[in-house]
CSV table of C-alpha atoms in Angstrom, one decimal:
chain,number,residue,atom,x,y,z
P,19,UNK,CA,0.0,0.0,0.0
P,20,UNK,CA,2.7,2.5,1.0
P,21,UNK,CA,4.8,1.9,-2.0
P,22,UNK,CA,1.9,2.5,-4.4
P,23,UNK,CA,1.0,5.8,-2.6
P,24,UNK,CA,4.5,7.0,-2.6
P,25,UNK,CA,4.8,6.4,-6.4
P,26,UNK,CA,1.6,8.4,-6.9
P,27,UNK,CA,2.8,11.2,-4.6
P,28,UNK,CA,6.0,11.6,-6.6
P,29,UNK,CA,3.9,11.9,-9.7
P,30,UNK,CA,1.8,14.6,-8.0
P,31,UNK,CA,5.0,16.4,-6.9
P,32,UNK,CA,6.3,16.5,-10.4
P,33,UNK,CA,3.1,17.8,-11.8
P,34,UNK,CA,2.4,20.5,-9.1
P,35,UNK,CA,4.7,23.6,-9.0
P,36,UNK,CA,6.8,23.7,-5.9
P,37,UNK,CA,6.1,27.4,-5.4
P,38,UNK,CA,2.4,26.6,-4.9
P,39,UNK,CA,3.0,24.0,-2.3
P,40,UNK,CA,5.6,26.1,-0.5
P,41,UNK,CA,3.0,28.9,-0.2
P,42,UNK,CA,0.9,26.4,1.7
P,43,UNK,CA,3.8,25.1,3.8
P,44,UNK,CA,3.3,21.8,2.1
P,45,UNK,CA,6.2,19.3,2.1
P,46,UNK,CA,5.4,15.6,1.6
P,47,UNK,CA,6.9,12.8,3.7
P,48,UNK,CA,9.2,10.3,2.0
P,49,UNK,CA,8.0,6.7,2.2
P,50,UNK,CA,10.9,5.4,4.3
P,51,UNK,CA,10.4,8.2,6.8
P,52,UNK,CA,6.7,7.6,7.0
P,53,UNK,CA,7.3,3.9,7.7
P,54,UNK,CA,9.8,4.7,10.4
P,55,UNK,CA,7.5,7.1,12.1
P,56,UNK,CA,4.6,4.6,12.1
P,57,UNK,CA,6.8,1.9,13.6
P,58,UNK,CA,7.5,4.2,16.6
P,59,UNK,CA,4.0,3.6,17.9
P,60,UNK,CA,3.6,1.1,20.8
P,61,UNK,CA,0.8,-1.4,20.8
P,62,UNK,CA,-0.2,-2.6,24.2
P,63,UNK,CA,-3.9,-2.1,24.7
P,64,UNK,CA,-5.2,-5.1,22.7
P,65,UNK,CA,-8.2,-3.2,21.4
P,66,UNK,CA,-10.5,-4.4,18.7
P,67,UNK,CA,-10.5,-1.1,16.9
P,68,UNK,CA,-7.7,1.5,17.0
P,69,UNK,CA,-8.6,5.1,16.2
P,70,UNK,CA,-6.1,7.1,14.2
P,71,UNK,CA,-5.9,10.8,13.2
P,72,UNK,CA,-3.9,12.3,10.4
P,73,UNK,CA,-4.6,16.1,10.7
P,74,UNK,CA,-2.8,17.1,7.6
P,75,UNK,CA,-3.2,14.1,5.4
P,76,UNK,CA,-1.9,15.2,2.0
P,77,UNK,CA,-1.8,12.2,-0.2
P,78,UNK,CA,-2.2,9.8,2.7
P,79,UNK,CA,1.4,8.5,3.0
P,80,UNK,CA,1.5,8.8,6.8
P,81,UNK,CA,-2.0,7.3,7.1
P,82,UNK,CA,-1.0,4.3,5.0
P,83,UNK,CA,2.2,3.8,6.9
P,84,UNK,CA,0.4,3.9,10.3
P,85,UNK,CA,-2.4,1.6,9.2
P,86,UNK,CA,0.2,-0.9,7.8
P,87,UNK,CA,2.3,-0.8,11.0
P,88,UNK,CA,-0.7,-1.1,13.4
P,89,UNK,CA,-2.4,-4.0,11.6
P,90,UNK,CA,0.9,-5.9,11.1
P,91,UNK,CA,1.3,-6.1,14.8
P,92,UNK,CA,-2.5,-6.6,15.6
P,93,UNK,CA,-3.6,-9.0,12.9
P,94,UNK,CA,-7.1,-9.4,14.4
P,95,UNK,CA,-7.8,-5.7,15.0
P,96,UNK,CA,-9.2,-2.9,12.8
P,97,UNK,CA,-8.3,0.8,12.3
P,98,UNK,CA,-10.7,3.7,12.1
P,99,UNK,CA,-8.9,6.6,10.4
P,100,UNK,CA,-9.8,10.3,10.3
P,101,UNK,CA,-8.1,12.6,7.9
P,102,UNK,CA,-8.2,16.4,7.6
P,103,UNK,CA,-7.4,17.9,4.3
P,104,UNK,CA,-8.5,21.1,2.6
P,105,UNK,CA,-6.3,21.2,-0.5
P,106,UNK,CA,-8.6,20.6,-3.5
P,107,UNK,CA,-5.6,19.7,-5.7
P,108,UNK,CA,-4.6,16.8,-3.5
P,109,UNK,CA,-8.0,15.6,-2.3
P,110,UNK,CA,-8.8,13.4,-5.3
P,111,UNK,CA,-5.5,11.6,-4.8
P,112,UNK,CA,-6.1,11.2,-1.1
P,113,UNK,CA,-9.5,9.7,-1.7
P,114,UNK,CA,-8.2,7.3,-4.3
P,115,UNK,CA,-5.4,6.1,-2.1
P,116,UNK,CA,-7.7,5.5,0.9
P,117,UNK,CA,-10.1,3.6,-1.3
P,118,UNK,CA,-7.2,1.4,-2.5
P,119,UNK,CA,-6.4,0.6,1.2
P,120,UNK,CA,-10.1,-0.1,1.8
P,121,UNK,CA,-10.1,-2.5,-1.1
P,122,UNK,CA,-7.3,-4.5,0.4
P,123,UNK,CA,-8.3,-4.4,4.1
P,124,UNK,CA,-12.1,-4.4,3.7
P,125,UNK,CA,-13.8,-4.6,7.1
P,126,UNK,CA,-10.5,-4.1,9.0
P,127,UNK,CA,-10.3,-0.5,7.8
P,128,UNK,CA,-12.7,2.5,7.8
P,129,UNK,CA,-12.0,6.1,7.0
P,130,UNK,CA,-13.5,9.5,6.7
P,131,UNK,CA,-12.0,12.7,5.2
P,132,UNK,CA,-13.0,16.0,6.8
P,133,UNK,CA,-12.6,18.9,4.4
P,134,UNK,CA,-12.3,21.6,7.1
P,135,UNK,CA,-9.4,23.6,8.6
P,136,UNK,CA,-8.2,21.3,11.3
P,137,UNK,CA,-7.3,24.1,13.7
P,138,UNK,CA,-10.7,25.8,13.4
P,139,UNK,CA,-12.8,22.7,13.3
P,140,UNK,CA,-13.1,22.5,17.1
P,141,UNK,CA,-12.5,24.7,20.2
P,142,UNK,CA,-9.0,24.4,21.7
P,143,UNK,CA,-8.9,23.5,25.3
P,144,UNK,CA,-8.4,26.4,27.7
P,145,UNK,CA,-9.9,28.9,25.3
P,146,UNK,CA,-13.3,30.3,26.2
P,147,UNK,CA,-14.1,27.5,28.7
P,148,UNK,CA,-13.5,24.8,26.1
P,149,UNK,CA,-12.0,22.5,28.8
P,150,UNK,CA,-15.3,22.3,30.6
P,151,UNK,CA,-17.4,21.8,27.5
P,152,UNK,CA,-14.9,19.7,25.5
P,153,UNK,CA,-16.6,17.3,23.1
P,154,UNK,CA,-13.7,17.0,20.8
P,155,UNK,CA,-13.1,13.5,19.4
P,156,UNK,CA,-10.2,11.6,21.0
P,157,UNK,CA,-7.9,9.2,19.2
P,158,UNK,CA,-5.5,6.4,20.2
P,159,UNK,CA,-2.9,7.6,17.8
P,160,UNK,CA,-2.0,10.7,15.8
P,161,UNK,CA,0.6,10.8,13.0
P,162,UNK,CA,1.5,14.0,11.2
P,163,UNK,CA,3.7,16.1,9.0
P,164,UNK,CA,2.0,19.4,9.5
P,165,UNK,CA,2.4,22.5,7.3
P,166,UNK,CA,5.4,24.6,8.0
P,167,UNK,CA,4.1,28.2,7.6
P,168,UNK,CA,4.3,31.4,9.6
P,169,UNK,CA,1.0,33.2,10.2
P,170,UNK,CA,0.2,36.6,11.7
P,171,UNK,CA,-0.7,37.0,15.3
P,172,UNK,CA,-4.1,38.3,14.2
P,173,UNK,CA,-4.8,35.3,12.0
P,174,UNK,CA,-8.1,33.5,13.0
P,175,UNK,CA,-6.1,30.4,13.8
P,176,UNK,CA,-3.7,32.2,16.1
P,177,UNK,CA,-6.6,34.0,17.8
P,178,UNK,CA,-8.4,30.7,18.3
P,179,UNK,CA,-5.3,29.1,19.9
P,180,UNK,CA,-4.0,32.1,21.8
P,181,UNK,CA,-3.2,29.9,24.8
P,182,UNK,CA,-0.1,28.5,23.0
P,183,UNK,CA,0.9,31.6,21.0
P,184,UNK,CA,3.7,34.0,22.0
P,185,UNK,CA,5.1,36.1,19.3
P,186,UNK,CA,5.2,34.9,15.7
P,187,UNK,CA,3.2,31.7,15.4
P,188,UNK,CA,3.8,28.9,12.9
P,189,UNK,CA,1.2,26.4,11.8
P,190,UNK,CA,3.4,23.4,12.6
P,191,UNK,CA,3.3,23.8,16.4
P,192,UNK,CA,-0.4,24.8,16.4
P,193,UNK,CA,-1.1,21.5,14.7
P,194,UNK,CA,0.9,19.7,17.4
P,195,UNK,CA,-0.9,21.4,20.2
P,196,UNK,CA,-4.3,20.6,18.8
P,197,UNK,CA,-3.3,17.0,18.2
P,198,UNK,CA,-2.3,16.6,21.8
P,199,UNK,CA,-5.7,18.0,22.7
P,200,UNK,CA,-7.3,15.3,20.5
P,201,UNK,CA,-5.3,12.4,22.0
P,202,UNK,CA,-7.1,10.1,24.3
P,203,UNK,CA,-5.5,9.5,27.7
P,204,UNK,CA,-2.3,7.5,27.3
P,205,UNK,CA,-2.5,8.0,23.6
P,206,UNK,CA,0.5,8.5,21.4
P,207,UNK,CA,1.4,11.1,18.7
P,208,UNK,CA,4.3,11.0,16.3
P,209,UNK,CA,5.2,14.2,14.5
P,210,UNK,CA,7.9,15.3,12.1
P,211,UNK,CA,8.6,19.0,12.7
P,212,UNK,CA,11.4,21.6,12.8
P,213,UNK,CA,13.5,21.5,16.0
P,214,UNK,CA,13.0,25.3,16.5
P,215,UNK,CA,10.2,24.7,19.0
P,216,UNK,CA,12.7,23.2,21.5
P,217,UNK,CA,14.0,26.7,22.5
P,218,UNK,CA,13.3,30.4,22.1
P,219,UNK,CA,10.7,32.7,23.5
P,220,UNK,CA,8.3,32.4,20.5
P,221,UNK,CA,7.6,28.7,21.4
P,222,UNK,CA,7.6,29.1,25.2
P,223,UNK,CA,3.8,28.9,25.6
P,224,UNK,CA,3.7,25.9,23.3
P,225,UNK,CA,6.4,24.1,25.2
P,226,UNK,CA,4.6,24.7,28.5
P,227,UNK,CA,1.4,23.3,27.1
P,228,UNK,CA,3.0,20.3,25.4
P,229,UNK,CA,5.2,19.3,28.3
P,230,UNK,CA,2.6,19.7,31.0
P,231,UNK,CA,0.0,17.5,29.2
P,232,UNK,CA,2.3,15.1,27.4
P,233,UNK,CA,5.7,13.5,27.9
P,234,UNK,CA,8.4,13.0,25.3
P,235,UNK,CA,9.1,9.3,24.8
P,236,UNK,CA,11.4,9.4,21.8
P,237,UNK,CA,13.2,12.0,19.7
P,238,UNK,CA,14.8,11.1,16.3
P,239,UNK,CA,17.5,13.4,15.0
P,240,UNK,CA,18.7,13.9,11.4
P,241,UNK,CA,22.5,14.7,11.4
P,242,UNK,CA,22.1,16.0,7.8
P,243,UNK,CA,19.4,18.6,7.5
P,244,UNK,CA,19.3,18.5,3.7
P,245,UNK,CA,18.4,14.8,3.4
P,246,UNK,CA,15.1,14.7,5.3
P,247,UNK,CA,12.9,16.1,2.5
P,248,UNK,CA,15.5,15.5,-0.1
P,249,UNK,CA,13.1,15.5,-3.1
P,250,UNK,CA,11.7,18.8,-1.9
P,251,UNK,CA,15.1,20.4,-1.4
P,252,UNK,CA,14.2,21.6,2.1
P,253,UNK,CA,17.0,22.9,4.3
P,254,UNK,CA,15.2,22.7,7.6
P,255,UNK,CA,16.5,21.4,10.8
P,256,UNK,CA,13.9,18.6,11.3
P,257,UNK,CA,13.2,16.1,14.0
P,258,UNK,CA,10.7,13.4,14.7
P,259,UNK,CA,9.1,13.4,18.2
P,260,UNK,CA,6.9,10.8,19.9
P,261,UNK,CA,4.7,12.1,22.7
P,262,UNK,CA,2.5,10.1,25.1
P,263,UNK,CA,-0.5,11.9,26.7
P,264,UNK,CA,0.2,11.2,30.3
P,265,UNK,CA,1.1,13.0,33.6
P,266,UNK,CA,3.6,10.3,34.5
P,267,UNK,CA,7.1,11.3,33.7
P,268,UNK,CA,9.3,8.5,32.3
P,269,UNK,CA,12.7,7.9,33.6
P,270,UNK,CA,14.4,7.9,30.2
P,271,UNK,CA,13.9,9.3,26.7
P,272,UNK,CA,15.1,7.3,23.7
P,273,UNK,CA,17.3,9.3,21.3
P,274,UNK,CA,17.8,8.0,17.8
P,275,UNK,CA,19.6,9.5,14.9
P,276,UNK,CA,20.4,8.9,11.2
P,277,UNK,CA,22.1,10.8,8.5
P,278,UNK,CA,18.9,10.9,6.4
P,279,UNK,CA,16.0,8.8,5.1
P,280,UNK,CA,18.1,6.0,3.8
P,281,UNK,CA,19.7,4.9,7.1
P,282,UNK,CA,16.8,4.0,9.4
P,283,UNK,CA,17.9,0.4,9.5
P,284,UNK,CA,21.2,1.6,11.0
P,285,UNK,CA,19.9,4.3,13.3
P,286,UNK,CA,22.1,5.0,16.4
P,287,UNK,CA,20.2,4.8,19.6
P,288,UNK,CA,20.8,5.5,23.3
P,289,UNK,CA,18.7,6.6,26.3
P,290,UNK,CA,18.9,9.9,28.1
P,291,UNK,CA,17.5,10.8,31.5
P,292,UNK,CA,14.2,12.7,31.1
P,293,UNK,CA,15.3,15.5,33.3
P,294,UNK,CA,18.3,16.0,31.0
P,295,UNK,CA,16.2,16.2,27.9
P,296,UNK,CA,13.5,18.4,29.5
P,297,UNK,CA,14.6,21.2,31.8
P,298,UNK,CA,13.2,21.1,35.3
P,299,UNK,CA,10.9,24.1,34.7
P,300,UNK,CA,9.9,22.7,31.3
P,301,UNK,CA,11.2,25.8,29.6
P,302,UNK,CA,13.6,24.0,27.3
P,303,UNK,CA,14.0,20.7,25.4
P,304,UNK,CA,17.6,19.6,25.0
P,305,UNK,CA,18.6,17.3,22.1
P,306,UNK,CA,21.8,15.4,23.1
P,307,UNK,CA,23.2,13.0,20.5
P,308,UNK,CA,25.5,11.1,22.7
P,309,UNK,CA,26.7,10.5,26.3
P,310,UNK,CA,29.1,13.4,26.1
P,311,UNK,CA,26.2,15.8,25.4
P,312,UNK,CA,24.4,14.4,28.4
P,313,UNK,CA,27.4,15.2,30.6
P,314,UNK,CA,27.6,18.7,29.1
P,315,UNK,CA,23.9,19.4,30.0
P,316,UNK,CA,24.3,18.0,33.5
P,317,UNK,CA,27.5,20.0,34.1
P,318,UNK,CA,26.0,23.4,33.0
P,319,UNK,CA,22.8,22.7,34.9
P,320,UNK,CA,24.7,22.5,38.1
P,321,UNK,CA,24.7,26.3,37.9
P,322,UNK,CA,21.5,27.9,39.3
P,323,UNK,CA,22.0,31.5,38.4
P,324,UNK,CA,21.7,33.4,35.1
P,325,UNK,CA,23.4,36.5,33.6
P,326,UNK,CA,20.5,38.6,34.7
P,327,UNK,CA,20.9,37.4,38.3
P,328,UNK,CA,24.3,39.0,38.3
P,329,UNK,CA,23.0,42.3,36.9
P,330,UNK,CA,24.1,41.5,33.4
P,331,UNK,CA,22.4,41.2,30.1
P,332,UNK,CA,23.2,40.2,26.6
P,333,UNK,CA,21.8,42.7,24.1
P,334,UNK,CA,21.8,42.9,20.3
P,335,UNK,CA,23.9,45.5,18.4
P,336,UNK,CA,22.1,48.7,17.8
P,337,UNK,CA,23.0,49.8,14.2
P,338,UNK,CA,21.2,48.2,11.3
P,339,UNK,CA,23.7,49.5,8.7
P,340,UNK,CA,21.5,49.3,5.6
P,341,UNK,CA,18.8,51.4,7.4
P,342,UNK,CA,21.3,54.0,8.6
P,343,UNK,CA,23.4,54.5,5.5
P,344,UNK,CA,23.3,58.3,5.9
P,345,UNK,CA,25.0,58.0,9.2
P,346,UNK,CA,27.8,55.7,8.1
P,347,UNK,CA,31.3,56.8,6.9
P,348,UNK,CA,34.2,55.1,5.3
P,349,UNK,CA,36.9,56.9,7.3
P,350,UNK,CA,37.3,58.7,10.7
P,351,UNK,CA,36.7,62.4,11.1
P,352,UNK,CA,35.1,65.0,13.3
P,353,UNK,CA,32.0,63.6,15.1
P,354,UNK,CA,32.7,60.2,13.7
P,355,UNK,CA,33.0,57.1,15.9
P,356,UNK,CA,34.2,53.5,15.2
P,357,UNK,CA,31.4,51.1,14.3
P,358,UNK,CA,32.1,47.5,15.3
P,359,UNK,CA,31.1,44.5,13.2
P,360,UNK,CA,31.4,40.7,13.8
P,361,UNK,CA,34.6,40.5,11.8
P,362,UNK,CA,36.3,42.7,14.4
P,363,UNK,CA,36.0,39.9,16.9
P,364,UNK,CA,39.3,38.0,16.5
P,365,UNK,CA,41.3,35.7,18.8
P,366,UNK,CA,39.4,36.7,21.9
P,367,UNK,CA,39.8,40.4,21.4
P,368,UNK,CA,37.9,43.2,19.6
P,369,UNK,CA,39.9,45.2,17.2
P,370,UNK,CA,38.9,47.8,14.6
P,371,UNK,CA,41.0,46.7,11.6
P,372,UNK,CA,39.3,47.9,8.5
P,373,UNK,CA,37.7,45.6,5.9
P,374,UNK,CA,37.5,46.6,2.3
P,375,UNK,CA,34.1,48.0,1.1
P,376,UNK,CA,32.7,48.3,4.6
P,377,UNK,CA,31.6,51.5,6.3
P,378,UNK,CA,33.1,51.0,9.7
P,379,UNK,CA,32.5,54.5,11.1
P,380,UNK,CA,29.3,56.2,12.2
P,381,UNK,CA,28.3,59.8,12.9
P,382,UNK,CA,27.6,60.7,16.6
P,383,UNK,CA,24.6,62.9,15.9
P,384,UNK,CA,21.9,60.4,16.8
P,385,UNK,CA,22.2,59.3,20.5
P,386,UNK,CA,20.0,56.2,19.9
P,387,UNK,CA,22.6,54.7,17.5
P,388,UNK,CA,25.6,54.9,19.8
P,389,UNK,CA,26.7,53.6,23.2
P,390,UNK,CA,29.3,54.4,25.9
P,391,UNK,CA,32.9,53.2,25.3
P,392,UNK,CA,33.3,50.8,28.2
P,393,UNK,CA,33.9,47.1,29.1
P,394,UNK,CA,31.8,44.7,27.0
P,395,UNK,CA,31.9,41.1,25.8
P,396,UNK,CA,31.1,41.0,22.1
P,397,UNK,CA,29.6,37.8,20.6
P,398,UNK,CA,28.9,37.1,16.9
P,399,UNK,CA,25.2,36.6,16.2
P,400,UNK,CA,25.7,34.5,13.1
P,401,UNK,CA,28.2,31.8,12.2
P,402,UNK,CA,28.4,29.4,9.3
P,403,UNK,CA,27.0,25.9,9.9
P,404,UNK,CA,30.4,24.3,9.2
P,405,UNK,CA,32.4,26.5,11.7
P,406,UNK,CA,33.8,24.6,14.7
P,407,UNK,CA,32.3,27.1,17.2
P,408,UNK,CA,28.9,28.6,17.6
P,409,UNK,CA,29.8,31.0,20.4
P,410,UNK,CA,32.6,33.3,19.0
P,411,UNK,CA,33.4,36.1,21.4
P,412,UNK,CA,35.9,38.8,22.3
P,413,UNK,CA,36.7,41.2,25.1
P,414,UNK,CA,36.1,44.8,24.2
P,415,UNK,CA,38.5,47.0,26.2
P,416,UNK,CA,37.7,50.8,26.2
P,417,UNK,CA,41.4,51.6,26.6
P,418,UNK,CA,42.0,50.3,23.1
P,419,UNK,CA,39.8,53.1,21.8
P,420,UNK,CA,40.6,55.8,24.4
P,421,UNK,CA,40.1,58.6,21.9
P,422,UNK,CA,36.3,58.0,21.8
P,423,UNK,CA,33.7,58.5,24.5
P,424,UNK,CA,31.1,56.6,22.4
P,425,UNK,CA,31.1,53.7,19.9
P,426,UNK,CA,28.7,52.0,17.6
P,427,UNK,CA,27.7,48.3,17.4
P,428,UNK,CA,26.3,46.7,14.2
P,429,UNK,CA,23.2,44.5,14.5
P,430,UNK,CA,25.0,41.2,13.7
P,431,UNK,CA,26.8,41.2,17.0
P,432,UNK,CA,25.6,40.8,20.6
P,433,UNK,CA,27.2,42.4,23.6
P,434,UNK,CA,27.1,41.8,27.3
P,435,UNK,CA,26.6,44.8,29.5
P,436,UNK,CA,25.3,45.7,32.9
P,437,UNK,CA,21.5,46.1,33.2
P,438,UNK,CA,21.8,49.3,35.2
P,439,UNK,CA,23.9,51.1,32.5
P,440,UNK,CA,27.0,51.2,34.7
P,441,UNK,CA,30.3,49.7,33.5
P,442,UNK,CA,31.1,46.0,34.0
P,443,UNK,CA,34.1,45.6,36.2
P,444,UNK,CA,37.1,44.1,34.4
P,445,UNK,CA,37.1,40.8,36.3
P,446,UNK,CA,33.4,40.2,35.4
P,447,UNK,CA,34.1,41.0,31.8
P,448,UNK,CA,36.9,38.5,31.5
P,449,UNK,CA,34.9,35.9,33.5
P,450,UNK,CA,31.9,36.2,31.2
P,451,UNK,CA,34.2,36.0,28.2
P,452,UNK,CA,35.9,32.8,29.6
P,453,UNK,CA,32.6,31.1,30.1
P,454,UNK,CA,31.2,32.0,26.6
P,455,UNK,CA,34.6,31.1,25.1
P,456,UNK,CA,34.7,27.7,26.8
P,457,UNK,CA,34.1,24.3,25.1
P,458,UNK,CA,31.5,23.6,27.8
P,459,UNK,CA,29.2,26.6,26.9
P,460,UNK,CA,29.7,26.3,23.2
P,461,UNK,CA,28.7,22.6,23.3
P,462,UNK,CA,25.8,23.4,25.6
P,463,UNK,CA,24.5,26.1,23.3
P,464,UNK,CA,24.7,23.8,20.2
P,465,UNK,CA,22.7,21.2,22.1
P,466,UNK,CA,20.1,23.9,23.0
P,467,UNK,CA,19.8,25.6,19.7
P,468,UNK,CA,20.3,24.0,16.3
P,469,UNK,CA,20.4,27.2,14.4
P,470,UNK,CA,23.4,29.3,13.4
P,471,UNK,CA,22.1,32.4,15.2
P,472,UNK,CA,23.1,33.2,18.7
P,473,UNK,CA,20.0,34.3,20.5
P,474,UNK,CA,20.5,36.9,23.2
P,475,UNK,CA,17.2,36.0,25.0
P,476,UNK,CA,18.3,32.4,25.3
P,477,UNK,CA,21.7,33.2,26.6
P,478,UNK,CA,20.2,35.5,29.2
P,479,UNK,CA,18.2,32.6,30.5
P,480,UNK,CA,20.7,29.7,30.5
P,481,UNK,CA,22.4,28.6,33.7
P,482,UNK,CA,25.5,30.7,34.7
P,483,UNK,CA,27.7,30.7,37.8
P,484,UNK,CA,27.0,33.4,40.4
P,485,UNK,CA,28.8,36.7,40.2
P,486,UNK,CA,31.5,35.7,42.7
P,487,UNK,CA,32.5,32.7,40.6
P,488,UNK,CA,32.4,34.7,37.4
P,489,UNK,CA,34.8,37.3,38.9
P,490,UNK,CA,37.2,34.6,40.2
P,491,UNK,CA,37.3,33.0,36.8
P,492,UNK,CA,38.0,36.4,35.3
P,493,UNK,CA,40.8,37.1,37.7
P,494,UNK,CA,42.5,33.8,36.8
P,495,UNK,CA,42.2,34.4,33.1
P,496,UNK,CA,43.4,38.0,33.4
P,497,UNK,CA,46.4,36.9,35.4
P,498,UNK,CA,47.3,34.2,32.9
P,499,UNK,CA,47.1,36.7,29.9
P,500,UNK,CA,45.9,33.6,27.9
P,501,UNK,CA,42.5,33.9,26.2
P,502,UNK,CA,42.6,30.5,24.5
P,503,UNK,CA,39.7,28.2,24.8
P,504,UNK,CA,41.9,25.5,26.4
P,505,UNK,CA,43.0,27.9,29.2
P,506,UNK,CA,39.4,29.0,29.8
P,507,UNK,CA,38.3,25.4,30.0
P,508,UNK,CA,41.0,24.6,32.6
P,509,UNK,CA,40.3,27.6,34.8
P,510,UNK,CA,36.5,27.0,34.7
P,511,UNK,CA,37.0,23.4,35.8
P,512,UNK,CA,39.3,24.5,38.6
P,513,UNK,CA,37.2,27.4,39.9
P,514,UNK,CA,33.5,26.5,39.1
P,515,UNK,CA,33.7,22.8,39.9
P,516,UNK,CA,36.4,22.8,42.6
P,517,UNK,CA,34.0,21.0,45.0
P,518,UNK,CA,33.5,18.2,42.4
């Protein structure tokens, strides 16, 4: 069944312009991935009829895979499938595929297709008293590859599911939230979605909802992001998650990984403690790929402070150069200040060596575009995927630019400053630098965030040592006059973990 549907799906893809499907956030699941997802379901209830939901059915690949997997393990059971699909271009193919399955399985398979917007088809729990009057259907299993599409905060869907919306919503996590709502108690859902929901402020309400009502059972990681939807040419950091609707927290989460869709038979697998994968306050989901990553998470989580607890904050550079072109200059002069870019961060220091064809100076006439010349730690906001470090930082010393009372920072760098506007003391500056420059924090941030962007909001919330430890680390680094990562690693181990 699955092979036949995959063949027809490929024919559909070749006939339908990709631009039209991309506009709908529509990316079809490869057959091998669909089968792997379906095989993640556990069967232990011994029911006569299993209820299955596919909320964004497309051509029915995931539905077919799930029916095939469930009935292969329960030869005397039947499956009742509910599909949601509104795309008139794909609906005839979906109907035909489900009829083909019906023709093979006969009484062991029943289905219905609901041609409604899944997210608007029912009240979402917690909205307008929906929990008290909830009559939504409940399913034993949900399997989905939801649309990946940003929508506005005023979109009817975002308004209807405001409980899980914070900032810019995306259809994929709204689908996942509604699917959890539609799961029966102890039911299971398997979703293939971007990993972006695991961190960041935009997804905080969704994480809170998901992790308070369901528990992560398994996460599958793809080490090569361009081979998941290879036929679709999607460069999206994608994962598969399996969630069980229960209040009981498991001891372990299974972590599996492959390079792409061809390697599922050789997937690596290990188990991580649940409290390592899900932070204690359920604010983050960490995705370790090996035992070393687990050790990194546990080591950083021994700290119970944050930068903000020490009166510090990472901020984003002020100047968006293409918007302030009238203020930029190619060379110094009267009322002209140095403007710092990410390429000025080199070997643990911040310099102002010029780069060809870059305006690296800014006029001082707009106070909102400049800042005091004082101690900072600069961090690159963007790095290339292949670069060995995600956190690339440097100490900014005001004495290196003593001719200037003010400076400018370009928007592609972050900088650490005091929250009260006063100057960071030198020991704190070097201590913060050492921590961000360490192997430990770079590894931790990579586990936390799969993107190439360093998010200041996240770094302000991750665990940091208290201010006294930060200063002690800074003093040791300053005395050694060695800003190398190896030296920072050694000093952090000796100072921050001395009791270990």
